[in-house]
Amino acid sequence: MKPYKRMKKLAFILLCFMLILVARLAQIQLIQTESFSRHHINLIEASVRQRTQEMVIDDGRGKFVDQNGEPLTHHSSLSLVMFPFLKELKWPSDKVASFVGMSEYTLKDKLNKASEPVVIEKEITEAEMKSINSLKIPGLFAVPLQKDDGGHFAEHLIGLTGQNRDLLVERYDERLKEGELSTQTSVGITGLQSAFDEFLIQEEESKLLYHVDRQGNPLFGLNVKYTGAPNPFYPVKVKTTLNKEKQSAVEKIVDSSGLKQGGAVLVNIENNTVEALVSRPEINEVKPYGDGGVYNRMLIPYTPGSVFKTVIATAALEQLPNVENRTFNCSTNIYGKKAQKDQGTLSFHDSFAESCNATFGQLGKDITAKDEHMIETYAKKLGLTTKAGWSGEVFHLQNFAQLPEEKKGMVWTDNTTKSPNAISQTSIGQLNVKASPLELANMMATIGRGGKAYEVRAVDKIQYKNGNTLFSFPKQELEGGGIKRETAEKLQMLLTGVVEEEKGTGRRFASLPYEVAGKSGTAQISDKKALVNKWFAGYFPRENPKYALVVVDLSVKDEEAKTNGVFYDIVNNVYELDQQSKRK
C-alpha cells in the first residue's frame, strides 16, 4: 500500500504542477496578452518585435519648428537603408556605392557587420534616391528619414518625452482600451511636449519591416513591407515663436560664460513672443529630476532685488504728486542708518539710475500710506503676480496653457505684517518678493511698447502636415495688466538713465550697437554664504524697442556673477544677426 500511496501523492503533485503550468500558459497566451505582469508588458507586441526587423522612418509624433519653419528637434534626410539579408544576395554594390560616395568595400563591410537594418550616414539627393530605388534591389531602399537631433536644443522650453504608462492611462485611457495607442507609445512629460501632447501624440509609425526566423533569415520571402498611413494631415507641426539662430546663439553665450544656474529669456516686443529661452543647469536625461535640471528656471519666481524698484517707481509716478522733483538722502540705508555706500543726496531720476535703496524704501512707505495694497496693485499692472504665458480656450480644452509649468510671482505672503521695515525691504525687491525671469521680461516689454500688457506666446500655431493651420494662437491682453502711456514714457527715461548716467548701474551697456534701457538687480539670498541673485532686465533698441531681455545668475557670489557679460554678448549677437537678416 505504501508504494500505491506514494504514487497517488506523486500523481497529485504532477497534476497540480500541470494545472499551474496550464494556468500560466493561459495567463500568457489568453488572459494577459496585452498587459502581462506588474510591468504591463504587451506580449503580442513583444512577440512580433522578436521576429521582426524594422527601420523606423518616422516615429509618427508631431514635430516642433521655429518661427520660420526650421525644424528644432529633428531633421529630414534622404538616406540609404540596407537590410541584413542583402548580404546573401547578388546585387550591384559598385553602382550603389558610387551613389553614396564611398568605396564598394566600405559599403559591403558595413552590411556584413550588420545584424539589423543599417543606415548609411551620408545624405543623398532626390535624383540619387530615385535612381537607387529604380534598381529594385530586395532589402535596399533610399528613403526620407526623420531623425531626432538628441533633444538638447531649447530643451527646457520644448521639454522631454518618454514611456510612462500612468500618464498614458491618465490622458488616453479610452484610446488605449480601443487599441489606438500601445503601452510603448511615448508621451510628453515636460515643457511644450507635455502641453501640446494631445496634438503631438503619435498615430502610427512609418517604417520598413520584414519577418525573420531564429537565425535572422527572411521568414516570408524577400519582400520588405512599408507600414504607415499616408495621411496628409498628421503628424502635426507645432510652430513655435523661437528664432533658431537667436536660440542657438543665446545657448552658446550662456554655456561659454560658465553660468551654472539661471539663464536668459529674449522676448519680441511687437508680437510679445519668446524668441529665445535658455535655462541652466542642463537636463540630465538619465535622472532628469535628480539635480533639478529639469525645471525651467525662466518660469520660476526668484527674489528680484532692485529690478523690482521699477514697480515702486511706476506707483510713485502715478500716485505721488511732484515725486520727480523730490530729493533723497542716500547716505543712509532703508533703516535710516549709515549706508555702506554713501551716495549723497540724489534726485528721483538719479536714485533710480544709481539704485539707491533709501529712496525706494521711503517711496514704498509713502505709497503704502495712501493704500496698503498699492504695491501689489502695481506689481499686477506690470504682470509680476499673474502668469505671463498664453492661456485660453483651444477646441474642447477650456484652460489650455502654453506654459503649464509656469509659476506666478508674489509680493507678500499671507502672514506677513506690513511693518515699516517690511515695506522698505519689499520696495527694494527683498523679503517675500518673487518674480520669474519671464514675468520681468514681460514687464520690460510692456514698458518698451508704451504701457500695453500682453500674454507671452511661445507657440504661434499648430499646423497640419500639409502646412495648413489647425489652430492659431491670437495675441491676448494680460488680464489686469498695463499702465498709462505717459507713465511708460517716464519709466523709459528712468531705464535709459541706468545705462546713460555716469554712475548708472548699467553703464557697461552704453557701448553696445543697440542702445539699451534697463534695470539691474542684486538680491541677497544668503548672508552667511554671501550669495545673491544677479539680474539685468531691459529692452533694446531704445528708440524703437524690438526686444526685451532678462538675464539672471542665481545663487552666486556677487563678484563671480556672469549676468552682465551674458547680457552684453546677447545684445551684440542679436544686433549682428539682425544686420545679417537685413542683408539677405
Coordinates of C-alpha atoms in Angstrom, one line a residue:
M1 CA 0.0 0.0 0.0
K2 CA 2.8 2.4 0.7
P3 CA 4.1 2.4 -2.9
Y4 CA 0.5 3.0 -4.0
K5 CA 0.1 5.9 -1.7
R6 CA 3.4 7.4 -2.8
M7 CA 2.2 7.0 -6.5
K8 CA -1.0 8.8 -5.6
K9 CA 0.9 11.7 -3.9
L10 CA 3.3 11.9 -6.8
A11 CA 0.4 11.9 -9.3
F12 CA -1.4 14.6 -7.3
I13 CA 1.8 16.7 -7.3
L14 CA 2.3 16.2 -11.0
L15 CA -1.4 17.1 -11.6
C16 CA -1.0 20.3 -9.6
F17 CA 2.1 21.2 -11.4
M18 CA 0.4 20.7 -14.8
L19 CA -2.6 22.8 -13.7
I20 CA -0.2 25.6 -12.6
L21 CA 1.6 25.3 -15.9
V22 CA -1.7 25.3 -17.9
A23 CA -2.9 28.3 -15.9
R24 CA 0.4 30.1 -16.5
L25 CA 0.2 29.4 -20.2
A26 CA -3.4 30.6 -20.3
Q27 CA -2.4 33.8 -18.5
I28 CA 0.4 34.4 -21.0
Q29 CA -1.4 33.4 -24.2
L30 CA -5.1 34.1 -23.5
I31 CA -5.7 36.3 -20.4
Q32 CA -2.9 38.9 -20.1
T33 CA -1.6 39.0 -23.6
E34 CA -1.7 42.8 -23.7
S35 CA -0.8 43.6 -20.1
F36 CA 1.4 40.9 -18.6
S37 CA 3.0 41.2 -15.1
R38 CA 3.3 44.3 -13.0
H39 CA 5.3 45.9 -15.8
H40 CA 2.2 45.7 -18.1
I41 CA 4.1 44.1 -21.0
N42 CA 2.2 43.6 -24.2
L43 CA 3.2 40.0 -25.1
I44 CA 1.7 40.2 -28.6
E45 CA 3.7 43.3 -29.5
A46 CA 6.8 41.7 -27.9
S47 CA 6.4 38.5 -29.9
V48 CA 6.0 40.4 -33.1
R49 CA 9.1 42.5 -32.3
Q50 CA 11.1 39.4 -31.6
R51 CA 10.6 38.0 -35.1
T52 CA 10.7 41.3 -36.9
Q53 CA 13.5 43.5 -38.1
E54 CA 12.5 47.1 -38.9
M55 CA 13.7 50.5 -39.7
V56 CA 11.6 53.4 -38.4
I57 CA 11.3 56.2 -41.0
D58 CA 9.1 58.5 -38.9
D59 CA 8.1 57.8 -35.3
G60 CA 4.7 59.4 -36.0
R61 CA 4.9 62.0 -33.2
G62 CA 4.3 65.7 -34.1
K63 CA 7.3 67.9 -34.6
F64 CA 8.4 71.4 -33.5
V65 CA 9.6 74.1 -35.9
D66 CA 10.8 77.7 -35.3
Q67 CA 9.1 80.9 -36.5
N68 CA 10.5 80.4 -40.0
G69 CA 9.5 76.7 -40.2
E70 CA 13.0 75.4 -39.4
P71 CA 13.0 72.1 -37.5
L72 CA 14.1 72.4 -33.9
T73 CA 14.2 68.8 -32.6
H74 CA 14.7 66.7 -35.8
H75 CA 15.9 66.8 -39.3
S76 CA 14.9 65.1 -42.5
S77 CA 17.5 63.4 -44.7
L78 CA 17.4 61.2 -47.8
S79 CA 19.4 58.1 -46.8
L80 CA 20.2 54.6 -47.9
V81 CA 18.9 51.7 -45.8
M82 CA 20.2 48.1 -46.1
F83 CA 18.6 45.0 -44.6
P84 CA 20.9 42.3 -43.3
F85 CA 19.6 39.6 -45.7
L86 CA 21.0 41.6 -48.6
K87 CA 24.5 40.1 -47.8
E88 CA 23.3 36.7 -49.0
L89 CA 22.2 38.1 -52.5
K90 CA 24.0 39.3 -55.6
W91 CA 23.4 43.0 -56.2
P92 CA 25.2 45.8 -58.0
S93 CA 27.1 47.1 -54.9
D94 CA 29.6 49.0 -57.1
K95 CA 26.8 51.1 -58.6
V96 CA 25.1 51.8 -55.3
A97 CA 28.5 52.7 -53.7
S98 CA 29.1 55.3 -56.3
F99 CA 25.7 56.9 -55.5
V100 CA 26.6 57.3 -51.8
G101 CA 30.2 58.4 -52.5
M102 CA 32.1 55.6 -50.8
S103 CA 34.1 52.6 -51.9
E104 CA 32.4 49.3 -52.6
Y105 CA 34.5 47.6 -50.0
T106 CA 33.4 50.0 -47.2
L107 CA 29.7 49.7 -48.2
K108 CA 29.8 45.9 -48.2
D109 CA 31.8 45.9 -44.9
K110 CA 29.0 47.9 -43.2
L111 CA 26.5 45.4 -44.5
N112 CA 28.5 42.3 -43.5
K113 CA 28.8 43.6 -39.9
A114 CA 25.1 44.4 -39.6
S115 CA 22.6 42.2 -37.7
E116 CA 19.7 44.7 -38.2
P117 CA 18.8 47.3 -40.8
V118 CA 21.7 49.8 -41.2
V119 CA 21.5 53.4 -42.4
I120 CA 24.4 54.8 -44.5
E121 CA 25.2 58.1 -42.8
K122 CA 25.5 60.1 -46.0
E123 CA 22.7 62.2 -47.3
I124 CA 21.8 61.6 -51.0
T125 CA 20.0 63.8 -53.5
E126 CA 16.4 63.2 -54.6
A127 CA 17.7 62.1 -58.0
E128 CA 20.0 59.6 -56.5
M129 CA 17.1 58.3 -54.3
K130 CA 15.0 57.7 -57.4
S131 CA 18.0 56.0 -59.3
I132 CA 18.7 53.7 -56.4
N133 CA 15.0 52.7 -55.9
S134 CA 14.7 52.1 -59.7
L135 CA 17.2 49.2 -59.3
K136 CA 14.6 47.4 -57.3
I137 CA 17.1 45.5 -55.1
P138 CA 15.4 43.5 -52.4
G139 CA 16.4 44.8 -48.9
L140 CA 17.9 48.1 -50.2
F141 CA 16.0 51.3 -50.1
A142 CA 16.6 55.0 -50.4
V143 CA 14.1 56.8 -48.2
P144 CA 13.5 60.1 -46.4
L145 CA 14.2 59.6 -42.7
Q146 CA 13.1 61.7 -39.8
K147 CA 16.0 61.8 -37.3
D148 CA 15.9 63.0 -33.8
D149 CA 18.5 65.6 -33.0
G150 CA 19.0 64.4 -29.5
G151 CA 16.7 66.8 -27.6
H152 CA 19.2 69.3 -26.3
F153 CA 18.1 72.3 -28.4
A154 CA 15.8 74.6 -26.4
E155 CA 15.4 71.6 -24.1
H156 CA 13.7 73.3 -21.2
L157 CA 11.1 75.0 -23.3
I158 CA 10.4 72.1 -25.7
G159 CA 10.6 69.5 -23.0
L160 CA 11.0 65.7 -22.7
T161 CA 9.1 62.7 -24.0
G162 CA 9.2 59.2 -22.6
Q163 CA 7.3 56.0 -22.0
N164 CA 5.0 56.5 -18.9
R165 CA 2.1 54.1 -18.5
D166 CA 0.5 56.2 -15.8
L167 CA 0.4 59.3 -17.9
L168 CA -0.9 57.3 -20.9
V169 CA -3.8 56.0 -18.8
E170 CA -4.5 59.4 -17.3
R171 CA -4.6 61.1 -20.6
Y172 CA -5.7 58.5 -23.1
D173 CA -7.4 55.6 -21.3
E174 CA -10.1 55.2 -23.9
R175 CA -7.7 55.2 -26.8
L176 CA -5.5 52.6 -25.0
K177 CA -8.6 50.3 -24.5
E178 CA -9.6 50.7 -28.1
G179 CA -6.1 49.8 -29.3
E180 CA -5.3 53.2 -30.9
L181 CA -2.3 53.6 -28.7
S182 CA 0.0 51.0 -27.2
T183 CA 1.8 50.9 -23.8
Q184 CA 5.0 51.6 -25.8
T185 CA 3.7 55.0 -27.0
S186 CA 5.8 58.0 -25.9
V187 CA 4.1 60.9 -24.2
G188 CA 5.2 64.4 -23.4
I189 CA 6.5 64.7 -19.9
T190 CA 7.7 68.3 -19.6
G191 CA 7.5 71.6 -21.5
L192 CA 5.7 72.1 -24.8
Q193 CA 5.9 68.4 -25.4
S194 CA 3.6 67.9 -22.4
A195 CA 1.4 71.0 -23.0
F196 CA 0.7 70.0 -26.7
D197 CA 0.8 66.2 -26.2
E198 CA -2.8 65.7 -27.2
F199 CA -1.9 67.2 -30.6
L200 CA 1.5 65.6 -30.9
I201 CA 0.7 62.0 -29.8
Q202 CA 1.8 59.6 -32.4
E203 CA -0.9 57.9 -34.5
E204 CA 1.2 55.3 -36.3
E205 CA 4.9 54.9 -37.0
S206 CA 6.1 54.8 -40.6
K207 CA 8.6 52.0 -41.1
L208 CA 10.1 49.4 -43.3
L209 CA 10.0 45.8 -41.8
Y210 CA 10.4 42.2 -42.6
H211 CA 9.9 39.0 -40.6
V212 CA 12.7 36.7 -39.7
D213 CA 13.3 33.2 -38.2
R214 CA 15.5 32.5 -35.3
Q215 CA 18.7 32.7 -37.5
G216 CA 17.6 36.1 -38.8
N217 CA 16.7 34.8 -42.3
P218 CA 13.6 36.1 -44.1
L219 CA 10.5 34.2 -43.0
F220 CA 8.1 35.0 -45.8
G221 CA 10.5 35.7 -48.7
L222 CA 12.4 38.8 -49.6
N223 CA 9.6 41.3 -49.5
V224 CA 10.1 44.3 -47.2
K225 CA 6.8 45.8 -46.1
Y226 CA 6.1 49.5 -45.6
T227 CA 3.7 50.4 -42.8
G228 CA 2.3 53.8 -42.0
A229 CA -0.7 55.7 -43.0
P230 CA 0.0 58.2 -45.9
N231 CA -2.0 60.9 -44.0
P232 CA -1.7 64.4 -45.4
F233 CA -2.8 65.9 -42.1
Y234 CA -0.8 64.0 -39.4
P235 CA 1.5 64.2 -37.7
V236 CA 1.1 67.9 -37.0
K237 CA 3.8 70.6 -36.6
V238 CA 3.9 72.9 -33.7
K239 CA 5.2 76.3 -35.0
T240 CA 6.9 77.9 -32.1
T241 CA 7.9 81.6 -31.8
L242 CA 11.6 80.7 -31.3
N243 CA 14.1 82.1 -33.7
K244 CA 16.5 79.2 -34.3
E245 CA 19.6 81.3 -34.9
K246 CA 19.0 83.5 -31.9
Q247 CA 18.2 80.5 -29.7
S248 CA 21.4 78.8 -30.8
A249 CA 23.4 82.0 -30.1
V250 CA 22.0 82.5 -26.6
E251 CA 22.7 78.9 -25.7
K252 CA 26.3 79.2 -26.8
I253 CA 26.8 82.5 -25.0
V254 CA 25.3 81.2 -21.7
D255 CA 27.3 78.0 -21.8
S256 CA 30.6 79.6 -22.7
S257 CA 30.1 82.2 -19.9
G258 CA 30.1 79.4 -17.3
L259 CA 26.7 80.5 -15.9
K260 CA 25.7 77.4 -14.0
Q261 CA 22.2 78.2 -12.6
G262 CA 19.8 80.7 -14.1
G263 CA 19.6 81.7 -17.8
A264 CA 18.2 84.2 -20.2
V265 CA 14.9 84.9 -22.0
L266 CA 14.5 87.1 -25.1
V267 CA 11.0 88.4 -26.0
N268 CA 9.9 90.0 -29.2
I269 CA 8.1 93.2 -28.1
E270 CA 5.9 93.7 -31.1
N271 CA 4.4 90.2 -31.0
N272 CA 5.1 89.5 -27.3
T273 CA 6.6 86.2 -28.2
V274 CA 9.6 84.2 -26.9
E275 CA 12.4 84.3 -29.5
A276 CA 15.0 82.5 -27.2
L277 CA 14.9 80.9 -23.8
V278 CA 17.8 79.2 -22.0
S279 CA 17.7 77.6 -18.6
R280 CA 20.6 76.1 -16.7
P281 CA 21.6 73.6 -15.5
E282 CA 21.0 71.4 -18.5
I283 CA 18.7 68.4 -18.2
N284 CA 20.2 65.2 -17.1
E285 CA 18.2 62.8 -19.3
V286 CA 19.1 59.7 -17.2
K287 CA 17.9 61.3 -13.9
P288 CA 16.1 64.5 -15.0
Y289 CA 14.7 65.2 -11.5
G290 CA 17.8 64.2 -9.7
D291 CA 19.6 67.5 -9.7
G292 CA 16.7 69.8 -10.5
G293 CA 18.0 70.4 -14.0
V294 CA 14.6 69.5 -15.5
Y295 CA 13.0 72.7 -14.1
N296 CA 12.7 75.6 -16.4
R297 CA 14.2 78.4 -14.2
M298 CA 12.9 81.1 -16.6
L299 CA 9.3 80.2 -15.4
I300 CA 10.1 80.0 -11.7
P301 CA 9.9 83.1 -9.4
Y302 CA 13.0 84.2 -7.6
T303 CA 13.9 87.2 -5.4
P304 CA 14.4 90.0 -8.0
G305 CA 16.2 92.6 -5.9
S306 CA 16.4 96.2 -7.3
V307 CA 14.7 95.3 -10.6
F308 CA 11.5 95.5 -8.5
K309 CA 12.2 99.2 -7.9
T310 CA 10.6 99.6 -11.4
V311 CA 7.3 98.7 -9.8
I312 CA 7.7 101.3 -7.0
A313 CA 8.8 103.9 -9.5
T314 CA 5.7 103.3 -11.5
A315 CA 3.4 103.6 -8.5
A316 CA 5.2 106.7 -7.3
L317 CA 4.9 108.4 -10.7
E318 CA 1.2 107.9 -10.8
Q319 CA 0.3 108.3 -7.1
L320 CA 2.8 110.7 -5.5
P321 CA 2.5 114.3 -6.9
N322 CA 5.7 116.1 -7.6
V323 CA 7.8 112.9 -6.9
E324 CA 10.1 113.8 -9.9
N325 CA 11.2 117.0 -8.1
R326 CA 12.0 115.4 -4.8
T327 CA 15.5 114.7 -3.4
F328 CA 16.5 111.8 -1.1
N329 CA 19.3 111.2 1.4
C330 CA 21.2 108.3 0.0
S331 CA 23.8 108.4 2.7
T332 CA 21.5 106.2 4.8
N333 CA 20.1 102.7 4.2
I334 CA 16.4 101.7 4.3
Y335 CA 16.6 101.6 8.1
G336 CA 17.8 105.2 8.4
K337 CA 21.3 104.1 9.4
K338 CA 24.6 104.9 7.7
A339 CA 24.8 103.2 4.3
Q340 CA 27.7 101.0 3.3
K341 CA 28.0 103.1 0.2
D342 CA 27.5 106.9 0.7
Q343 CA 25.7 108.1 -2.4
G344 CA 24.9 111.6 -1.0
T345 CA 21.7 113.4 -1.9
L346 CA 20.1 112.2 -5.1
S347 CA 17.1 113.2 -7.2
F348 CA 14.3 110.7 -8.1
H349 CA 15.9 110.1 -11.5
D350 CA 19.4 109.6 -10.2
S351 CA 18.2 107.4 -7.3
F352 CA 16.8 105.0 -9.9
A353 CA 19.9 105.1 -12.1
E354 CA 22.2 104.5 -9.2
S355 CA 19.8 102.2 -7.4
C356 CA 19.5 104.0 -4.1
N357 CA 17.8 101.7 -1.6
A358 CA 16.9 104.5 0.8
T359 CA 14.9 106.4 -1.8
F360 CA 12.7 103.4 -2.8
G361 CA 12.3 102.2 0.8
Q362 CA 10.8 105.7 1.6
L363 CA 8.7 105.7 -1.6
G364 CA 7.3 102.3 -0.7
K365 CA 6.2 103.6 2.6
D366 CA 4.7 106.7 1.0
I367 CA 2.5 104.9 -1.5
T368 CA 1.5 102.2 1.1
A369 CA 0.4 105.1 3.4
K370 CA -2.1 106.1 0.7
D371 CA -3.3 102.5 0.1
E372 CA -1.9 99.4 1.9
H373 CA -2.4 97.3 -1.3
M374 CA -0.7 99.8 -3.6
I375 CA 2.5 97.8 -4.2
E376 CA 0.5 94.7 -5.1
T377 CA -1.7 96.7 -7.4
Y378 CA 1.2 98.0 -9.5
A379 CA 3.0 94.7 -9.4
K380 CA -0.1 93.2 -11.1
K381 CA -0.3 96.1 -13.6
L382 CA 3.3 95.2 -14.6
G383 CA 2.5 91.5 -14.8
L384 CA 4.5 90.3 -11.8
T385 CA 1.8 88.5 -9.9
T386 CA 0.0 86.9 -12.8
K387 CA 1.3 84.2 -15.1
A388 CA 2.8 85.7 -18.2
G389 CA 2.2 82.8 -20.5
W390 CA -0.7 82.5 -23.0
S391 CA -3.8 80.6 -21.8
G392 CA -7.3 80.3 -23.2
E393 CA -9.7 78.0 -24.9
V394 CA -8.3 75.6 -27.6
F395 CA -11.1 73.5 -29.1
H396 CA -12.5 71.4 -26.2
L397 CA -9.7 72.4 -23.8
Q398 CA -11.1 75.3 -21.7
N399 CA -8.0 76.3 -19.8
F400 CA -5.2 75.4 -22.2
A401 CA -1.8 76.9 -21.1
Q402 CA 1.2 77.0 -23.4
L403 CA 3.5 77.1 -20.4
P404 CA 1.7 75.0 -17.7
E405 CA 4.8 74.7 -15.6
E406 CA 5.0 78.5 -15.1
K407 CA 4.6 79.8 -11.5
K408 CA 3.3 83.3 -10.7
G409 CA 5.3 85.8 -8.7
M410 CA 4.3 87.3 -5.4
V411 CA 4.7 90.5 -3.3
W412 CA 3.6 89.4 0.2
T413 CA 2.9 86.1 2.0
D414 CA -0.5 85.8 3.7
N415 CA 1.0 86.1 7.2
T416 CA 3.5 89.0 6.6
T417 CA 2.9 92.0 8.8
K418 CA 3.3 95.2 6.7
S419 CA 5.6 97.0 9.2
P420 CA 7.7 100.0 8.0
N421 CA 10.8 97.8 7.8
A422 CA 8.9 95.1 5.9
I423 CA 7.6 97.7 3.4
S424 CA 11.1 99.1 2.9
Q425 CA 12.5 95.6 2.3
T426 CA 9.7 94.8 -0.1
S427 CA 10.2 98.0 -2.0
I428 CA 13.7 97.1 -2.9
G429 CA 12.7 93.6 -4.1
Q430 CA 13.7 91.6 -1.0
L431 CA 11.7 89.9 1.8
N432 CA 8.9 87.9 0.2
V433 CA 9.0 89.4 -3.3
K434 CA 9.4 86.9 -6.1
A435 CA 9.2 87.2 -9.9
S436 CA 10.1 84.9 -12.7
P437 CA 12.5 85.9 -15.5
L438 CA 9.7 85.6 -18.0
E439 CA 7.5 87.9 -15.9
L440 CA 10.3 90.5 -15.7
A441 CA 10.9 90.3 -19.4
N442 CA 7.2 90.8 -20.0
M443 CA 7.3 93.9 -17.7
M444 CA 10.1 95.4 -19.8
A445 CA 8.2 94.6 -23.0
T446 CA 5.1 96.4 -21.5
I447 CA 7.2 99.5 -20.7
G448 CA 9.0 99.4 -24.1
R449 CA 5.9 99.3 -26.1
G450 CA 4.3 102.2 -24.2
G451 CA 2.2 100.5 -21.5
K452 CA 0.2 97.8 -23.2
A453 CA 0.5 94.5 -21.5
Y454 CA 0.0 91.2 -23.4
E455 CA 0.4 87.5 -22.6
V456 CA 3.6 85.9 -23.8
R457 CA 3.3 83.3 -26.5
A458 CA 5.8 80.5 -27.1
V459 CA 3.8 78.9 -29.9
D460 CA 2.3 80.7 -32.9
K461 CA 0.2 78.0 -34.4
I462 CA -0.4 74.3 -34.8
Q463 CA -0.2 73.2 -38.4
Y464 CA -1.3 70.1 -40.3
K465 CA 1.4 68.0 -42.0
N466 CA 0.5 69.7 -45.3
G467 CA 1.1 73.2 -43.9
N468 CA -2.5 74.3 -43.3
T469 CA -3.4 75.8 -40.0
L470 CA -5.2 73.7 -37.4
F471 CA -5.2 76.3 -34.7
S472 CA -3.7 79.8 -34.4
F473 CA -2.9 81.4 -31.0
P474 CA -4.2 85.0 -31.0
K475 CA -2.4 87.9 -29.3
Q476 CA -4.1 88.5 -26.0
E477 CA -4.0 91.3 -23.4
L478 CA -2.7 90.3 -20.0
E479 CA -5.6 90.4 -17.5
G480 CA -5.2 93.3 -15.1
G481 CA -2.1 94.4 -16.8
G482 CA -1.0 97.7 -18.4
I483 CA -0.1 101.2 -17.4
K484 CA -0.6 104.7 -18.8
R485 CA 1.4 105.7 -21.9
E486 CA 2.6 108.8 -20.1
T487 CA 3.9 106.7 -17.2
A488 CA 5.6 104.3 -19.6
E489 CA 7.4 107.1 -21.3
K490 CA 8.7 108.4 -17.9
L491 CA 9.8 104.9 -17.0
Q492 CA 11.6 104.7 -20.3
M493 CA 13.6 107.8 -19.3
L494 CA 14.4 106.2 -15.9
L495 CA 15.6 102.9 -17.5
T496 CA 17.7 104.9 -20.0
G497 CA 19.4 106.7 -17.2
V498 CA 20.6 103.4 -15.7
V499 CA 22.7 102.9 -18.8
E500 CA 23.5 106.5 -19.8
E501 CA 24.3 108.1 -16.5
E502 CA 27.9 108.2 -15.4
K503 CA 27.1 106.4 -12.2
G504 CA 24.3 104.3 -13.6
T505 CA 24.4 100.6 -12.6
G506 CA 24.1 99.6 -16.3
R507 CA 26.8 101.9 -17.6
R508 CA 28.7 98.9 -19.1
F509 CA 26.0 98.6 -21.8
A510 CA 26.4 102.1 -23.2
S511 CA 28.9 100.9 -25.8
L512 CA 26.6 98.4 -27.4
P513 CA 25.5 98.8 -31.0
Y514 CA 21.9 98.6 -29.9
E515 CA 21.1 101.3 -27.3
V516 CA 19.8 99.6 -24.1
A517 CA 17.5 100.7 -21.4
G518 CA 17.1 98.6 -18.3
K519 CA 17.5 97.9 -14.6
S520 CA 20.0 95.9 -12.6
G521 CA 19.2 93.8 -9.5
T522 CA 21.3 92.2 -6.8
A523 CA 19.1 90.2 -4.4
Q524 CA 20.7 88.9 -1.2
I525 CA 19.6 85.4 -0.6
S526 CA 22.2 84.2 1.9
D527 CA 24.1 86.5 4.3
K528 CA 26.1 83.6 5.6
K529 CA 27.4 82.4 2.2
A530 CA 27.3 85.9 0.6
L531 CA 25.1 84.5 -2.2
V532 CA 23.0 86.7 -4.5
N533 CA 20.6 86.5 -7.5
K534 CA 22.2 88.8 -10.0
W535 CA 19.9 90.3 -12.6
F536 CA 19.7 92.6 -15.5
A537 CA 16.4 93.3 -17.2
G538 CA 16.0 95.6 -20.1
Y539 CA 14.9 96.3 -23.7
F540 CA 16.5 97.4 -26.9
P541 CA 16.9 99.3 -29.2
R542 CA 16.0 102.2 -27.0
E543 CA 14.2 104.4 -29.6
N544 CA 12.1 101.7 -31.4
P545 CA 12.1 98.8 -28.9
K546 CA 12.2 95.3 -30.6
Y547 CA 13.4 93.1 -27.8
A548 CA 13.1 92.6 -24.0
L549 CA 15.8 90.6 -22.4
V550 CA 16.3 89.3 -18.9
V551 CA 19.5 87.5 -17.7
V552 CA 19.9 86.1 -14.2
D553 CA 22.7 84.2 -12.5
L554 CA 21.2 82.5 -9.4
S555 CA 22.8 81.7 -6.0
V556 CA 26.2 83.1 -6.9
K557 CA 28.7 85.3 -5.2
D558 CA 28.3 88.9 -6.5
E559 CA 31.8 89.2 -7.9
E560 CA 31.5 85.9 -9.7
A561 CA 28.2 86.6 -11.4
K562 CA 28.1 86.2 -15.2
T563 CA 25.0 88.3 -15.7
N564 CA 26.3 91.5 -17.3
G565 CA 28.7 89.7 -19.6
V566 CA 26.0 87.4 -20.9
F567 CA 23.5 90.3 -21.4
Y568 CA 26.2 92.3 -23.3
D569 CA 27.1 89.4 -25.6
I570 CA 23.4 88.5 -26.3
V571 CA 22.6 92.1 -27.4
N572 CA 25.7 92.2 -29.5
N573 CA 24.9 88.9 -31.1
V574 CA 21.2 89.8 -31.8
Y575 CA 22.4 93.0 -33.5
E576 CA 24.7 91.0 -35.7
L577 CA 22.0 88.5 -36.6
D578 CA 19.6 91.4 -37.4
Q579 CA 22.2 93.0 -39.7
Q580 CA 22.7 89.7 -41.5
S581 CA 19.0 89.3 -41.9
K582 CA 18.7 92.8 -43.5
R583 CA 21.5 92.0 -46.0
K584 CA 19.7 88.8 -47.2

